[in-house]
CSV table of C-alpha atoms in Angstrom, one decimal:
chain,number,residue,atom,x,y,z
A,9,UNK,CA,0.0,0.0,0.0
A,10,UNK,CA,1.3,3.4,-0.8
A,11,UNK,CA,-0.3,6.1,1.3
A,12,UNK,CA,1.8,8.8,-0.1
A,13,UNK,CA,-1.2,9.1,-2.3
A,14,UNK,CA,-1.4,12.1,-4.6
A,15,UNK,CA,2.3,12.7,-4.3
A,16,UNK,CA,2.6,9.4,-6.1
A,17,UNK,CA,-0.7,9.7,-7.9
A,18,UNK,CA,1.4,10.9,-10.7
A,19,UNK,CA,1.5,10.0,-14.4
A,20,UNK,CA,3.2,6.7,-14.7
A,21,UNK,CA,2.7,5.9,-18.3
A,22,UNK,CA,0.9,7.0,-21.4
A,23,UNK,CA,0.0,4.1,-23.6
A,24,UNK,CA,-1.3,4.6,-27.0
A,25,UNK,CA,-2.7,2.2,-29.5
A,26,UNK,CA,-4.0,2.4,-33.0
A,27,UNK,CA,-6.9,0.3,-34.2
A,28,UNK,CA,-6.3,-2.8,-36.1
A,29,UNK,CA,-7.1,-1.5,-39.5
A,30,UNK,CA,-4.6,0.4,-41.7
A,31,UNK,CA,-5.0,4.1,-42.1
A,32,UNK,CA,-5.9,3.4,-45.7
A,33,UNK,CA,-8.3,1.1,-47.4
A,34,UNK,CA,-9.0,-1.7,-44.9
A,35,UNK,CA,-12.5,-2.1,-43.7
A,36,UNK,CA,-13.0,-1.6,-39.9
A,37,UNK,CA,-12.9,-4.9,-38.0
A,38,UNK,CA,-16.2,-5.9,-36.5
A,39,UNK,CA,-16.2,-5.8,-32.7
A,40,UNK,CA,-17.9,-9.2,-32.7
A,41,UNK,CA,-14.8,-11.0,-34.2
A,42,UNK,CA,-11.2,-11.1,-33.1
A,43,UNK,CA,-9.0,-8.5,-34.9
A,44,UNK,CA,-6.0,-9.3,-37.0
A,45,UNK,CA,-2.8,-7.7,-37.9
A,46,UNK,CA,-1.7,-5.5,-40.8
A,47,UNK,CA,0.3,-6.2,-43.8
A,48,UNK,CA,3.1,-4.2,-42.2
A,49,UNK,CA,4.4,-4.7,-38.7
A,50,UNK,CA,2.0,-3.4,-36.0
A,51,UNK,CA,3.9,-0.5,-34.4
A,52,UNK,CA,2.3,-0.8,-31.0
A,53,UNK,CA,3.1,-4.3,-29.9
A,54,UNK,CA,6.5,-5.8,-29.1
A,55,UNK,CA,7.4,-9.0,-30.9
A,56,UNK,CA,6.6,-11.2,-27.9
A,57,UNK,CA,3.0,-9.8,-27.9
A,58,UNK,CA,2.3,-10.5,-31.5
A,59,UNK,CA,1.6,-14.3,-31.3
A,60,UNK,CA,-2.1,-13.8,-31.1
A,61,UNK,CA,-2.3,-12.2,-34.6
A,62,UNK,CA,-3.9,-15.1,-36.3
A,63,UNK,CA,-3.9,-13.9,-39.9
A,64,UNK,CA,-2.5,-11.2,-42.0
A,65,UNK,CA,-5.0,-9.7,-44.5
A,66,UNK,CA,-3.8,-7.8,-47.5
A,67,UNK,CA,-4.5,-4.2,-47.9
A,68,UNK,CA,-7.4,-3.5,-50.2
A,69,UNK,CA,-6.3,-3.1,-53.8
A,70,UNK,CA,-5.6,0.5,-54.6
A,71,UNK,CA,-7.3,1.9,-57.6
A,72,UNK,CA,-6.0,4.2,-60.3
A,73,UNK,CA,-7.9,6.2,-62.8
A,74,UNK,CA,-6.7,6.0,-66.5
A,75,UNK,CA,-6.8,9.2,-68.5
A,76,UNK,CA,-7.4,9.7,-72.2
A,77,UNK,CA,-3.8,10.1,-73.3
A,78,UNK,CA,-1.3,8.3,-75.4
A,79,UNK,CA,1.4,8.7,-72.8
A,80,UNK,CA,2.1,5.5,-70.9
A,81,UNK,CA,1.8,5.4,-67.1
A,82,UNK,CA,5.3,5.4,-65.6
A,83,UNK,CA,5.6,6.3,-61.9
A,84,UNK,CA,8.6,7.8,-60.1
A,85,UNK,CA,8.6,8.1,-56.3
A,86,UNK,CA,10.7,10.6,-54.4
A,87,UNK,CA,13.4,9.2,-52.1
A,88,UNK,CA,11.6,11.0,-49.3
A,89,UNK,CA,8.5,8.7,-49.6
A,90,UNK,CA,8.3,6.7,-46.4
A,91,UNK,CA,8.5,2.9,-46.6
A,92,UNK,CA,4.9,2.1,-45.8
A,93,UNK,CA,3.5,4.6,-48.4
A,94,UNK,CA,5.9,3.3,-51.0
A,95,UNK,CA,4.9,-0.3,-50.2
A,96,UNK,CA,1.2,0.7,-50.7
A,97,UNK,CA,1.9,2.4,-54.0
A,98,UNK,CA,3.9,-0.6,-55.2
A,99,UNK,CA,0.9,-2.9,-54.9
A,100,UNK,CA,-0.3,-1.3,-58.1
A,101,UNK,CA,0.5,-3.0,-61.4
A,102,UNK,CA,2.1,0.2,-62.6
A,103,UNK,CA,5.5,0.5,-64.3
A,104,UNK,CA,8.0,2.2,-62.0
A,105,UNK,CA,11.2,4.1,-62.8
A,106,UNK,CA,14.1,5.5,-60.8
A,107,UNK,CA,14.7,8.1,-63.5
A,108,UNK,CA,12.5,11.1,-62.9
A,109,UNK,CA,13.0,12.2,-66.5
A,110,UNK,CA,11.3,9.0,-67.7
A,111,UNK,CA,8.3,9.3,-65.5
A,112,UNK,CA,4.8,10.5,-66.6
A,113,UNK,CA,3.6,10.6,-63.0
A,114,UNK,CA,5.6,11.6,-59.9
A,115,UNK,CA,4.9,11.0,-56.2
A,116,UNK,CA,6.9,13.9,-54.8
A,117,UNK,CA,7.4,15.7,-51.5
A,118,UNK,CA,5.6,19.1,-51.1
A,119,UNK,CA,4.4,21.5,-48.5
A,120,UNK,CA,1.3,20.5,-46.5
A,121,UNK,CA,-1.9,22.0,-47.8
A,122,UNK,CA,-5.6,21.4,-47.8
A,123,UNK,CA,-5.4,20.0,-51.3
A,124,UNK,CA,-7.2,16.6,-51.7
A,125,UNK,CA,-4.3,15.4,-53.9
A,126,UNK,CA,-1.8,15.6,-51.0
A,127,UNK,CA,-1.0,13.1,-48.3
A,128,UNK,CA,0.0,14.4,-44.9
A,129,UNK,CA,2.8,12.3,-43.3
A,130,UNK,CA,3.5,12.8,-39.6
A,131,UNK,CA,6.8,12.1,-38.0
A,132,UNK,CA,7.8,11.7,-34.3
A,133,UNK,CA,10.8,12.7,-32.4
A,134,UNK,CA,11.7,9.7,-30.2
A,135,UNK,CA,14.2,8.4,-27.7
A,136,UNK,CA,14.7,5.1,-25.8
A,137,UNK,CA,11.8,4.7,-23.3
A,138,UNK,CA,13.9,5.3,-20.1
A,139,UNK,CA,14.9,8.8,-21.3
A,140,UNK,CA,14.0,11.5,-18.8
A,141,UNK,CA,13.6,14.3,-21.3
A,142,UNK,CA,9.9,14.9,-22.2
A,143,UNK,CA,10.1,17.9,-24.6
A,144,UNK,CA,12.5,19.4,-27.0
A,145,UNK,CA,12.2,22.9,-28.5
A,146,UNK,CA,12.2,22.9,-32.3
A,147,UNK,CA,15.1,25.3,-32.3
A,148,UNK,CA,17.2,22.6,-30.5
A,149,UNK,CA,16.2,20.0,-33.0
A,150,UNK,CA,17.1,22.2,-35.9
A,151,UNK,CA,20.4,23.2,-34.3
A,152,UNK,CA,21.3,19.5,-34.0
A,153,UNK,CA,20.4,19.1,-37.7
A,154,UNK,CA,22.9,21.9,-38.5
A,155,UNK,CA,25.5,20.3,-36.2
A,156,UNK,CA,25.4,22.9,-33.5
A,157,UNK,CA,25.4,21.5,-30.0
A,158,UNK,CA,22.5,22.5,-27.8
A,159,UNK,CA,19.8,21.0,-25.5
A,160,UNK,CA,19.7,17.7,-23.7
A,161,UNK,CA,21.1,15.7,-26.7
A,162,UNK,CA,23.9,18.0,-27.5
A,163,UNK,CA,26.7,16.2,-29.3
A,164,UNK,CA,24.5,13.1,-30.0
A,165,UNK,CA,23.7,12.2,-33.6
A,166,UNK,CA,20.1,12.1,-34.7
A,167,UNK,CA,19.1,8.6,-36.0
A,168,UNK,CA,16.7,8.1,-38.9
A,169,UNK,CA,16.2,6.2,-42.1
A,170,UNK,CA,17.2,7.4,-45.6
A,171,UNK,CA,13.7,8.4,-46.5
A,172,UNK,CA,13.2,10.4,-43.3
A,173,UNK,CA,16.4,12.2,-44.0
A,174,UNK,CA,15.2,13.1,-47.4
A,175,UNK,CA,11.9,14.3,-46.1
A,176,UNK,CA,13.5,16.5,-43.4
A,177,UNK,CA,16.0,17.8,-46.0
A,178,UNK,CA,13.1,19.1,-47.9
A,179,UNK,CA,12.0,21.1,-44.8
A,180,UNK,CA,15.4,22.2,-43.4
A,181,UNK,CA,18.0,21.8,-46.2
A,182,UNK,CA,21.0,19.5,-46.1
A,183,UNK,CA,22.1,18.5,-42.6
A,184,UNK,CA,25.6,19.1,-41.3
A,185,UNK,CA,28.2,16.3,-41.8
A,186,UNK,CA,28.1,13.8,-38.9
A,187,UNK,CA,24.9,15.4,-37.5
A,188,UNK,CA,22.7,12.5,-38.8
A,189,UNK,CA,23.2,8.8,-38.5
A,190,UNK,CA,21.4,6.6,-40.9
A,191,UNK,CA,20.1,3.0,-40.5
A,192,UNK,CA,17.3,0.8,-41.8
A,193,UNK,CA,14.0,1.4,-40.1
A,194,UNK,CA,13.9,-2.0,-38.4
A,195,UNK,CA,17.4,-1.4,-36.8
A,196,UNK,CA,16.8,2.1,-35.5
A,197,UNK,CA,15.3,1.1,-32.1
A,198,UNK,CA,18.1,-1.3,-31.1
A,199,UNK,CA,20.8,1.0,-32.3
A,200,UNK,CA,19.4,3.9,-30.3
A,201,UNK,CA,19.1,1.8,-27.2
A,202,UNK,CA,22.7,0.6,-27.5
A,203,UNK,CA,24.2,4.0,-27.0
A,204,UNK,CA,22.0,6.2,-24.8
A,205,UNK,CA,21.4,9.0,-24.5
A,206,UNK,CA,20.2,9.0,-28.1
A,207,UNK,CA,17.3,10.3,-30.2
A,208,UNK,CA,15.7,9.6,-33.6
A,209,UNK,CA,13.0,10.7,-36.0
A,210,UNK,CA,10.6,8.0,-37.3
A,211,UNK,CA,7.3,8.1,-39.2
A,212,UNK,CA,4.3,7.9,-36.9
A,213,UNK,CA,3.4,4.3,-38.1
A,214,UNK,CA,6.8,3.0,-36.9
A,215,UNK,CA,6.3,3.9,-33.2
A,216,UNK,CA,6.7,1.0,-30.7
A,217,UNK,CA,6.4,0.7,-26.9
A,218,UNK,CA,10.2,0.9,-26.4
A,219,UNK,CA,10.2,4.4,-28.0
A,220,UNK,CA,9.4,7.4,-25.9
A,221,UNK,CA,7.7,10.1,-28.0
A,222,UNK,CA,9.1,13.6,-27.2
A,223,UNK,CA,7.0,16.6,-27.6
A,224,UNK,CA,8.3,19.3,-29.9
A,225,UNK,CA,7.4,22.9,-28.8
A,226,UNK,CA,4.7,21.3,-26.7
A,227,UNK,CA,3.1,19.3,-29.5
A,228,UNK,CA,3.0,15.5,-29.5
A,229,UNK,CA,1.4,13.2,-32.2
A,230,UNK,CA,0.3,10.7,-29.5
A,231,UNK,CA,-1.8,13.2,-27.6
A,232,UNK,CA,-5.5,13.7,-28.3
A,233,UNK,CA,-4.9,17.5,-28.3
A,234,UNK,CA,-2.6,17.1,-31.3
A,235,UNK,CA,-3.0,19.9,-33.8
A,236,UNK,CA,-1.4,19.0,-37.2
A,237,UNK,CA,-1.3,22.6,-38.3
A,238,UNK,CA,0.9,23.6,-35.3
A,239,UNK,CA,3.1,20.5,-35.4
A,240,UNK,CA,6.5,21.0,-37.2
A,241,UNK,CA,7.5,17.4,-38.0
A,242,UNK,CA,5.3,16.7,-41.0
A,243,UNK,CA,5.6,16.7,-44.7
A,244,UNK,CA,3.2,16.2,-47.6
A,245,UNK,CA,3.4,14.1,-50.7
A,246,UNK,CA,1.4,14.6,-53.9
A,247,UNK,CA,0.8,12.9,-57.2
A,248,UNK,CA,1.4,15.1,-60.3
A,249,UNK,CA,-1.6,13.3,-61.8
A,250,UNK,CA,-4.5,11.9,-59.7
A,251,UNK,CA,-4.2,8.3,-60.9
A,252,UNK,CA,-4.0,6.6,-57.5
A,253,UNK,CA,-6.2,6.8,-54.4
A,254,UNK,CA,-3.8,7.7,-51.6
A,255,UNK,CA,-4.5,7.7,-47.9
A,256,UNK,CA,-5.1,11.1,-46.3
A,257,UNK,CA,-2.5,10.6,-43.6
A,258,UNK,CA,-0.5,8.0,-41.7
A,259,UNK,CA,-2.2,9.2,-38.4
A,260,UNK,CA,-5.9,8.5,-38.1
A,261,UNK,CA,-7.3,9.9,-34.8
A,262,UNK,CA,-10.3,7.6,-35.2
A,263,UNK,CA,-8.0,4.7,-34.6
A,264,UNK,CA,-6.1,6.1,-31.7
A,265,UNK,CA,-6.6,5.4,-28.0
A,266,UNK,CA,-4.7,7.1,-25.2
A,267,UNK,CA,-4.6,5.4,-21.8
A,268,UNK,CA,-3.1,6.9,-18.7
A,269,UNK,CA,-2.1,4.5,-15.9
A,270,UNK,CA,-1.5,6.0,-12.5
A,271,UNK,CA,0.0,4.4,-9.4
A,272,UNK,CA,-1.7,3.4,-6.1
A,273,UNK,CA,-3.6,6.0,-4.2
A,274,UNK,CA,-5.7,6.1,-1.0
A,275,UNK,CA,-7.8,9.0,0.0
A,276,UNK,CA,-6.8,8.8,3.7
A,277,UNK,CA,-4.5,10.5,6.3
A,278,UNK,CA,-2.8,13.6,5.0
A,279,UNK,CA,-4.4,13.6,1.6
A,280,UNK,CA,-7.9,13.3,3.1
A,281,UNK,CA,-7.1,15.9,5.8
A,282,UNK,CA,-6.0,18.4,3.1
A,283,UNK,CA,-9.2,17.6,1.1
A,284,UNK,CA,-11.2,18.6,4.1
A,285,UNK,CA,-9.2,21.9,4.4
A,286,UNK,CA,-9.0,23.0,0.8
A,287,UNK,CA,-11.8,21.2,-1.0
A,288,UNK,CA,-12.4,17.7,-2.2
A,289,UNK,CA,-10.9,18.2,-5.7
A,290,UNK,CA,-7.8,20.0,-4.4
A,291,UNK,CA,-5.3,17.1,-4.8
A,292,UNK,CA,-6.1,16.8,-8.5
A,293,UNK,CA,-5.8,20.4,-9.5
A,294,UNK,CA,-2.3,20.1,-11.1
A,295,UNK,CA,-3.0,16.9,-13.0
A,296,UNK,CA,-6.7,17.3,-13.8
A,297,UNK,CA,-6.3,18.6,-17.4
A,298,UNK,CA,-3.7,16.0,-18.3
A,299,UNK,CA,-5.9,13.2,-17.0
A,300,UNK,CA,-9.0,14.4,-18.6
A,301,UNK,CA,-7.4,14.7,-22.0
A,302,UNK,CA,-6.8,10.9,-22.2
A,303,UNK,CA,-9.5,8.6,-23.6
A,304,UNK,CA,-9.1,6.3,-20.7
A,305,UNK,CA,-7.8,6.9,-17.1
A,306,UNK,CA,-6.9,4.1,-14.8
A,307,UNK,CA,-6.5,4.5,-11.0
A,308,UNK,CA,-5.6,1.9,-8.3
A,309,UNK,CA,-7.7,3.1,-5.4
A,310,UNK,CA,-6.6,0.9,-2.5
A,311,UNK,CA,-9.0,2.0,0.3
A,312,UNK,CA,-12.8,1.4,0.5
A,313,UNK,CA,-15.5,4.1,1.0
A,314,UNK,CA,-17.4,3.6,4.3
A,315,UNK,CA,-20.4,5.4,5.6
A,316,UNK,CA,-19.0,5.2,9.2
A,317,UNK,CA,-15.5,6.5,8.2
A,318,UNK,CA,-14.1,8.8,10.9
A,319,UNK,CA,-12.7,12.3,10.3
A,320,UNK,CA,-9.2,12.1,8.8
A,321,UNK,CA,-6.0,13.0,10.6
A,322,UNK,CA,-2.5,13.2,9.1
A,323,UNK,CA,-1.2,10.5,11.5
A,324,UNK,CA,-3.2,7.5,12.7
A,325,UNK,CA,-2.2,4.9,15.3
A,326,UNK,CA,-3.6,2.0,13.1
A,327,UNK,CA,-3.2,1.1,9.5
A,328,UNK,CA,-6.9,0.3,9.0
A,329,UNK,CA,-8.2,2.7,6.4
A,330,UNK,CA,-11.4,4.0,4.9
A,331,UNK,CA,-12.5,7.1,2.8
A,332,UNK,CA,-15.6,9.2,3.3
A,333,UNK,CA,-18.0,8.5,0.3
A,334,UNK,CA,-17.9,12.2,-0.5
A,335,UNK,CA,-14.3,11.9,-1.6
A,336,UNK,CA,-15.3,10.1,-4.7
A,337,UNK,CA,-15.9,13.6,-6.1
A,338,UNK,CA,-12.1,13.8,-6.6
A,339,UNK,CA,-12.0,10.7,-8.8
A,340,UNK,CA,-15.0,12.1,-10.7
A,341,UNK,CA,-13.2,15.4,-11.3
A,342,UNK,CA,-10.1,13.9,-12.8
A,343,UNK,CA,-12.2,11.7,-15.2
A,344,UNK,CA,-11.6,8.1,-13.9
A,345,UNK,CA,-12.7,5.3,-16.2
A,346,UNK,CA,-11.0,2.2,-14.9
A,347,UNK,CA,-10.5,1.3,-11.2
A,348,UNK,CA,-8.1,-1.3,-10.0
A,349,UNK,CA,-9.0,-3.1,-6.7
A,350,UNK,CA,-5.8,-5.2,-6.0
A,351,UNK,CA,-5.0,-3.1,-2.9
A,352,UNK,CA,-4.4,-5.0,0.3
A,353,UNK,CA,-6.5,-2.5,2.3
A,354,UNK,CA,-9.6,-3.1,0.2
A,355,UNK,CA,-11.3,-5.1,3.0
A,356,UNK,CA,-10.1,-2.9,5.9
A,357,UNK,CA,-13.7,-1.9,6.8
A,358,UNK,CA,-15.3,-5.2,6.1
A,359,UNK,CA,-17.5,-6.6,3.4
A,360,UNK,CA,-20.2,-3.9,3.7
A,361,UNK,CA,-17.8,-1.1,2.9
A,362,UNK,CA,-16.2,-3.2,0.1
A,363,UNK,CA,-19.6,-3.8,-1.6
A,364,UNK,CA,-20.6,-0.2,-1.1
A,365,UNK,CA,-17.4,0.9,-2.9
A,366,UNK,CA,-18.1,-1.4,-5.9
A,367,UNK,CA,-21.7,-0.1,-6.1
A,368,UNK,CA,-20.4,3.4,-6.2
A,369,UNK,CA,-18.0,2.6,-9.1
A,370,UNK,CA,-20.7,0.8,-11.1
A,371,UNK,CA,-23.2,3.6,-10.6
A,372,UNK,CA,-20.7,5.9,-12.4
A,373,UNK,CA,-20.1,3.5,-15.2
A,374,UNK,CA,-16.5,2.8,-14.2
A,375,UNK,CA,-15.1,-0.7,-14.9
A,376,UNK,CA,-13.1,-2.4,-12.2
A,377,UNK,CA,-10.7,-5.4,-12.0
A,378,UNK,CA,-8.3,-7.1,-9.5
A,379,UNK,CA,-11.1,-7.2,-6.9
A,380,UNK,CA,-14.8,-7.8,-6.7
A,381,UNK,CA,-17.9,-9.1,-5.0
A,382,UNK,CA,-16.5,-12.6,-4.8
A,383,UNK,CA,-13.5,-14.6,-6.1
A,384,UNK,CA,-15.0,-15.1,-9.6
A,385,UNK,CA,-15.8,-11.4,-9.9
A,386,UNK,CA,-12.4,-10.4,-8.6
A,387,UNK,CA,-10.5,-12.6,-11.1
A,388,UNK,CA,-12.3,-11.6,-14.2
A,389,UNK,CA,-10.7,-9.1,-16.6
A,390,UNK,CA,-12.1,-5.7,-17.3
A,391,UNK,CA,-12.7,-5.5,-21.1
A,392,UNK,CA,-12.6,-2.1,-22.8
A,393,UNK,CA,-13.1,-1.2,-26.4
A,394,UNK,CA,-12.3,2.2,-27.9
A,395,UNK,CA,-11.8,3.3,-31.5
A,396,UNK,CA,-11.4,-0.4,-32.5
A,397,UNK,CA,-8.8,-1.1,-29.9
A,398,UNK,CA,-9.5,-3.9,-27.5
A,399,UNK,CA,-7.9,-3.7,-24.0
A,400,UNK,CA,-8.1,-6.3,-21.2
A,401,UNK,CA,-7.1,-5.3,-17.7
A,402,UNK,CA,-6.3,-8.1,-15.2
A,403,UNK,CA,-4.5,-8.0,-11.9
A,404,UNK,CA,-4.1,-9.6,-8.5
A,405,UNK,CA,-2.9,-9.1,-4.9
A,406,UNK,CA,0.2,-11.2,-4.4
A,407,UNK,CA,1.0,-10.4,-0.8
A,408,UNK,CA,-2.3,-10.6,1.1
A,409,UNK,CA,-3.1,-10.5,4.0
A,410,UNK,CA,-5.4,-13.5,3.8
A,411,UNK,CA,-8.4,-11.7,5.0
A,412,UNK,CA,-8.1,-9.1,2.2
A,413,UNK,CA,-8.5,-11.8,-0.5
A,414,UNK,CA,-11.9,-12.5,-2.1
A,415,UNK,CA,-13.4,-15.9,-1.6
A,416,UNK,CA,-16.4,-17.7,-3.1
A,417,UNK,CA,-18.6,-16.0,-0.4
A,418,UNK,CA,-16.7,-12.8,0.5
A,419,UNK,CA,-15.6,-9.7,-1.5
A,420,UNK,CA,-12.0,-8.5,-1.6
A,421,UNK,CA,-8.9,-8.4,-3.8
A,422,UNK,CA,-8.0,-11.1,-6.3
A,423,UNK,CA,-5.4,-13.6,-4.9
A,424,UNK,CA,-2.7,-14.3,-7.5
A,425,UNK,CA,-3.3,-17.6,-9.3
A,426,UNK,CA,-0.5,-17.6,-11.9
A,427,UNK,CA,-1.8,-20.6,-13.8
A,428,UNK,CA,-5.2,-19.1,-14.1
A,429,UNK,CA,-3.7,-15.8,-15.3
A,430,UNK,CA,-1.5,-17.5,-17.9
A,431,UNK,CA,-4.5,-19.3,-19.4
A,432,UNK,CA,-6.6,-16.2,-19.3
A,433,UNK,CA,-4.0,-14.1,-21.0
A,434,UNK,CA,-3.7,-16.7,-23.8
A,435,UNK,CA,-7.5,-16.6,-24.2
A,436,UNK,CA,-7.6,-12.8,-24.3
A,437,UNK,CA,-4.9,-12.6,-26.9
A,438,UNK,CA,-6.6,-15.2,-29.0
A,439,UNK,CA,-9.8,-13.1,-28.8
A,440,UNK,CA,-7.9,-10.0,-30.0
A,441,UNK,CA,-7.3,-8.2,-26.8
A,442,UNK,CA,-4.1,-6.5,-25.6
A,443,UNK,CA,-3.7,-7.5,-22.0
A,444,UNK,CA,-2.5,-5.0,-19.3
A,445,UNK,CA,-1.4,-6.9,-16.2
A,446,UNK,CA,-0.9,-5.4,-12.7
A,447,UNK,CA,0.2,-6.7,-9.3
A,448,UNK,CA,-0.1,-5.6,-5.7
A,449,UNK,CA,3.4,-6.7,-4.7
A,450,UNK,CA,5.7,-6.6,-1.7
A,451,UNK,CA,6.7,-3.1,-0.6
A,452,UNK,CA,10.3,-2.2,-0.9
A,453,UNK,CA,11.7,1.2,-0.1
A,454,UNK,CA,14.2,1.6,-2.9
A,455,UNK,CA,13.9,3.0,-6.4
A,456,UNK,CA,15.0,-0.4,-7.9
A,457,UNK,CA,12.8,-3.4,-8.3
A,458,UNK,CA,13.5,-6.5,-6.3
A,459,UNK,CA,14.5,-9.9,-7.8
A,460,UNK,CA,11.1,-11.3,-6.9
A,461,UNK,CA,9.3,-8.4,-8.6
A,462,UNK,CA,11.3,-8.9,-11.7
A,463,UNK,CA,10.6,-12.6,-11.8
A,464,UNK,CA,6.8,-12.1,-11.3
């Protein structure tokens, strides 16, 4: 249990997913059937999580419109065209040429516009996930492009693929010698991780969980508040003749889900005392807008609400906790959607308070997991679907105590049954869900995980 509460009720991670259809041409997957992967590598799952992709459909066949001309159709693509867009175009049975002078149609880089013939391609500034830096000014990024040391990555080369280099060269001119380091797209992640600190620029569709996306001048393509017009890392591509139906962009907000996972909280002791002094929503004032901007907000609330909960004090002689039911106004204010119940204080005030707490969550339409009205309810995953993305939350309380665990007749947190969880995770993956697994584990007072925590 972590009663430091809202001091640790901080942003732990921002997970984003994109629905299981490509941004161009694939019909949306019905929610009644498991989803399947794309022709290209899904950028949001590590390799070990891809075993549940049961089949790989082809992208729908692009179409082209013949024109009344005697000129043959010969297509040239700019070296700046990103790999996935190039692969899409190459599915056409159209003669290609590497000599621009021989082409009768060109797919070339251009300035973004509202023209229907242009394709907007969004890029992301990224670093290995453990990187502490969150934001980089555009001026620092452009200084690095020119080989001028500045900012947190001063003196570090900027990794990217050949096509990304060509696209950014269109925007900023030729980079300084040694300022850019090139590699194939599939090798960029491992190379960046091998010599941290490091940073890279990748197309939006190549994002993976091991990348951390850095904001540029306060704008990030993984945020719901993303404004393409204000974002600097983008280029457009256009056909000189409209002979192919191209996607509008590589970023489709209708297939994007943002999830914020927070740490353990408990509205007790000093936090509850301050709420009584300064107002029930006071502890969330500094994080409220961040939380509410996400599609889904998770919180692990470890303590039950109880009608007979005494007035809070900063220091208590016992470690038996409860929250005044009025305090749920704080969770409402920050926009909670998913509540985790793996906390080992969930039964502190008995079954009546535990059941009251679950009732309060259900009345607000919040889903819960890791605890419940009985053992079966506590063990079941919480299933959430948003924008075609299917998430499954499952968790358990590893450390007890025994009286905090749910049984067939009593509510409480879910005891950890690893064989059950293994089988359930396999079932969820086969059904097209991305599982998110949490533990209530042994407390340690260091910043480093213990051996047991790593093993579990």
